Each structure stands twice: as structure tokens, then as C-alpha cells.
Amino acid sequence: MRASSGAYRDVANRCSEYLSVPKNSVSNCSDFDKKSCVTCRHFNTNNSFCKIDSYDNIVRNTTT
């Protein structure tokens, strides 16, 4: 599920399961202060997907 940074921010802002990662555990994220899937504990950065499958549900519900 690779998406644009804007899409990741939009989804994270709509996600009730969003849990931010501790700031010191993210070394390569320049937009850490912004709520985004990539700054969520449920996001697998190696494979770019949501571990709890919230991303697809949120996208599907916002486009209908």
C-alpha cells in the first residue's frame, strides 16, 4: 500500500486507531510532528502497510 504523503496524512487524521510512535524511535522521518500513517505504531515501514488493516477501510469509506 504505497501512497502519497498526503494520503497517509488524510488517513491518519481519520483513523481512530492511530498511535504515534515515540519521536526518538523515528530517525528518518522529516515530518514527524505531522499525524501520518508513517508515524503510527501500526504502520510497517519495511512493507508500507497498516498492520491492523485500517488504511484500506478508511480509504474505501472516504471515497464512496
Tab-separated table of N, CA and C in Angstrom:
chain	number	residue	atom	x	y	z
A	1	MET	N	0.834	-1.168	0.000
A	1	MET	CA	0.000	0.000	0.000
A	1	MET	C	0.882	1.235	0.000
A	2	ARG	N	1.579	1.523	-0.987
A	2	ARG	CA	2.358	2.752	-1.032
A	2	ARG	C	1.465	3.862	-1.535
A	3	ALA	N	1.420	4.939	-0.789
A	3	ALA	CA	0.564	6.061	-1.139
A	3	ALA	C	1.354	7.353	-1.012
A	4	SER	N	0.752	8.434	-1.423
A	4	SER	CA	1.398	9.732	-1.291
A	4	SER	C	1.427	10.145	0.178
A	5	SER	N	2.313	11.058	0.497
A	5	SER	CA	2.387	11.512	1.886
A	5	SER	C	1.091	12.196	2.297
A	6	GLY	N	0.431	12.862	1.348
A	6	GLY	CA	-0.860	13.495	1.644
A	6	GLY	C	-1.929	12.470	1.975
A	7	ALA	N	-1.936	11.368	1.243
A	7	ALA	CA	-2.912	10.301	1.512
A	7	ALA	C	-2.672	9.697	2.883
A	8	TYR	N	-1.408	9.476	3.243
A	8	TYR	CA	-1.086	8.936	4.566
A	8	TYR	C	-1.544	9.892	5.672
A	9	ARG	N	-1.391	11.199	5.460
A	9	ARG	CA	-1.845	12.176	6.455
A	9	ARG	C	-3.361	12.171	6.566
A	10	ASP	N	-4.059	12.153	5.421
A	10	ASP	CA	-5.525	12.152	5.438
A	10	ASP	C	-6.074	10.933	6.164
A	11	VAL	N	-5.512	9.775	5.867
A	11	VAL	CA	-5.973	8.537	6.507
A	11	VAL	C	-5.701	8.578	8.004
A	12	ALA	N	-4.521	9.001	8.395
A	12	ALA	CA	-4.178	9.060	9.826
A	12	ALA	C	-5.104	10.007	10.578
A	13	ASN	N	-5.477	11.109	9.953
A	13	ASN	CA	-6.381	12.061	10.599
A	13	ASN	C	-7.785	11.500	10.769
A	14	ARG	N	-8.152	10.518	9.983
A	14	ARG	CA	-9.475	9.890	10.085
A	14	ARG	C	-9.450	8.590	10.901
A	15	CYS	N	-8.280	8.145	11.282
A	15	CYS	CA	-8.126	6.839	11.921
A	15	CYS	C	-8.301	6.927	13.439
A	16	SER	N	-9.239	6.160	13.950
A	16	SER	CA	-9.465	6.143	15.397
A	16	SER	C	-8.445	5.273	16.130
A	17	GLU	N	-7.683	4.488	15.388
A	17	GLU	CA	-6.685	3.590	15.976
A	17	GLU	C	-5.267	4.161	15.923
A	18	TYR	N	-5.106	5.388	15.456
A	18	TYR	CA	-3.781	5.990	15.313
A	18	TYR	C	-3.060	6.068	16.658
A	19	LEU	N	-1.839	5.577	16.691
A	19	LEU	CA	-0.977	5.653	17.874
A	19	LEU	C	0.396	6.134	17.420
A	20	SER	N	0.767	7.323	17.816
A	20	SER	CA	2.047	7.854	17.356
A	20	SER	C	3.213	7.091	17.970
A	21	VAL	N	4.250	6.944	17.180
A	21	VAL	CA	5.463	6.297	17.662
A	21	VAL	C	6.253	7.319	18.477
A	22	PRO	N	7.051	6.864	19.425
A	22	PRO	CA	7.886	7.803	20.179
A	22	PRO	C	8.837	8.531	19.235
A	23	LYS	N	8.967	9.818	19.397
A	23	LYS	CA	9.758	10.648	18.483
A	23	LYS	C	11.187	10.140	18.330
A	24	ASN	N	11.790	9.653	19.379
A	24	ASN	CA	13.184	9.217	19.302
A	24	ASN	C	13.352	7.883	18.574
A	25	SER	N	12.249	7.207	18.245
A	25	SER	CA	12.368	5.927	17.541
A	25	SER	C	12.294	6.085	16.026
A	26	VAL	N	12.035	7.302	15.551
A	26	VAL	CA	11.966	7.564	14.120
A	26	VAL	C	13.100	8.500	13.756
A	27	SER	N	14.082	7.966	13.057
A	27	SER	CA	15.246	8.794	12.738
A	27	SER	C	15.214	9.357	11.330
A	28	ASN	N	14.449	8.741	10.429
A	28	ASN	CA	14.491	9.184	9.040
A	28	ASN	C	13.202	9.857	8.578
A	29	CYS	N	12.366	10.285	9.470
A	29	CYS	CA	11.100	10.907	9.107
A	29	CYS	C	11.188	12.412	9.355
A	30	SER	N	11.189	13.204	8.287
A	30	SER	CA	11.334	14.646	8.433
A	30	SER	C	10.039	15.321	8.885
A	31	ASP	N	8.896	14.683	8.652
A	31	ASP	CA	7.601	15.240	9.032
A	31	ASP	C	7.034	14.570	10.265
A	32	PHE	N	7.872	14.276	11.230
A	32	PHE	CA	7.426	13.514	12.396
A	32	PHE	C	6.301	14.193	13.159
A	33	ASP	N	6.315	15.506	13.219
A	33	ASP	CA	5.313	16.220	14.009
A	33	ASP	C	3.923	16.188	13.373
A	34	LYS	N	3.829	15.794	12.107
A	34	LYS	CA	2.537	15.705	11.439
A	34	LYS	C	1.955	14.315	11.631
A	35	LYS	N	0.659	14.248	11.879
A	35	LYS	CA	-0.028	12.971	12.024
A	35	LYS	C	-0.072	12.307	10.651
A	36	SER	N	0.436	11.085	10.576
A	36	SER	CA	0.527	10.363	9.313
A	36	SER	C	0.620	8.873	9.601
A	37	CYS	N	0.254	8.066	8.616
A	37	CYS	CA	0.397	6.615	8.777
A	37	CYS	C	1.848	6.244	9.094
A	38	VAL	N	2.784	6.945	8.487
A	38	VAL	CA	4.197	6.585	8.691
A	38	VAL	C	4.694	6.914	10.085
A	39	THR	N	3.924	7.690	10.859
A	39	THR	CA	4.298	7.969	12.252
A	39	THR	C	3.390	7.230	13.232
A	40	CYS	N	2.719	6.190	12.735
A	40	CYS	CA	1.813	5.390	13.559
A	40	CYS	C	2.476	4.057	13.918
A	41	ARG	N	2.224	3.593	15.121
A	41	ARG	CA	2.793	2.311	15.574
A	41	ARG	C	2.267	1.124	14.774
A	42	HIS	N	1.131	1.267	14.127
A	42	HIS	CA	0.548	0.168	13.359
A	42	HIS	C	1.082	0.084	11.934
A	43	PHE	N	1.935	1.010	11.549
A	43	PHE	CA	2.436	1.053	10.178
A	43	PHE	C	3.750	0.290	10.076
A	44	ASN	N	3.795	-0.644	9.143
A	44	ASN	CA	5.021	-1.405	8.887
A	44	ASN	C	5.806	-0.647	7.828
A	45	THR	N	6.880	0.009	8.233
A	45	THR	CA	7.636	0.838	7.303
A	45	THR	C	8.407	0.025	6.272
A	46	ASN	N	8.771	-1.197	6.585
A	46	ASN	CA	9.505	-2.018	5.625
A	46	ASN	C	8.657	-2.387	4.419
A	47	ASN	N	7.382	-2.659	4.647
A	47	ASN	CA	6.481	-3.079	3.569
A	47	ASN	C	5.409	-2.049	3.244
A	48	SER	N	5.417	-0.929	3.933
A	48	SER	CA	4.456	0.163	3.715
A	48	SER	C	3.008	-0.287	3.786
A	49	PHE	N	2.642	-0.883	4.909
A	49	PHE	CA	1.246	-1.275	5.095
A	49	PHE	C	0.832	-1.155	6.552
A	50	CYS	N	-0.469	-1.061	6.741
A	50	CYS	CA	-1.055	-0.956	8.074
A	50	CYS	C	-1.222	-2.358	8.642
A	51	LYS	N	-0.626	-2.602	9.782
A	51	LYS	CA	-0.670	-3.931	10.400
A	51	LYS	C	-2.078	-4.327	10.854
A	52	ILE	N	-2.950	-3.373	11.097
A	52	ILE	CA	-4.302	-3.692	11.561
A	52	ILE	C	-5.338	-3.448	10.458
A	53	ASP	N	-4.891	-3.266	9.244
A	53	ASP	CA	-5.753	-3.111	8.060
A	53	ASP	C	-6.730	-1.947	8.143
A	54	SER	N	-6.398	-0.914	8.841
A	54	SER	CA	-7.282	0.253	8.918
A	54	SER	C	-7.210	1.109	7.658
A	55	TYR	N	-6.061	1.166	7.029
A	55	TYR	CA	-5.868	2.037	5.870
A	55	TYR	C	-6.918	1.775	4.784
A	56	ASP	N	-7.035	0.551	4.328
A	56	ASP	CA	-7.958	0.225	3.242
A	56	ASP	C	-9.405	0.538	3.612
A	57	ASN	N	-9.790	0.250	4.833
A	57	ASN	CA	-11.161	0.550	5.271
A	57	ASN	C	-11.438	2.042	5.270
A	58	ILE	N	-10.492	2.830	5.720
A	58	ILE	CA	-10.675	4.283	5.762
A	58	ILE	C	-10.735	4.846	4.351
A	59	VAL	N	-9.845	4.418	3.478
A	59	VAL	CA	-9.850	4.901	2.097
A	59	VAL	C	-11.153	4.525	1.417
A	60	ARG	N	-11.560	3.310	1.594
A	60	ARG	CA	-12.806	2.827	0.969
A	60	ARG	C	-14.006	3.643	1.463
A	61	ASN	N	-14.050	3.961	2.736
A	61	ASN	CA	-15.186	4.699	3.292
A	61	ASN	C	-15.166	6.185	2.978
A	62	THR	N	-14.048	6.743	2.608
A	62	THR	CA	-13.985	8.162	2.288
A	62	THR	C	-14.187	8.434	0.810
A	63	THR	N	-14.084	7.403	-0.010
A	63	THR	CA	-14.250	7.619	-1.452
A	63	THR	C	-15.642	7.250	-1.941
A	64	THR	N	-16.486	6.741	-1.070
A	64	THR	CA	-17.836	6.356	-1.504
A	64	THR	C	-18.845	7.409	-1.148
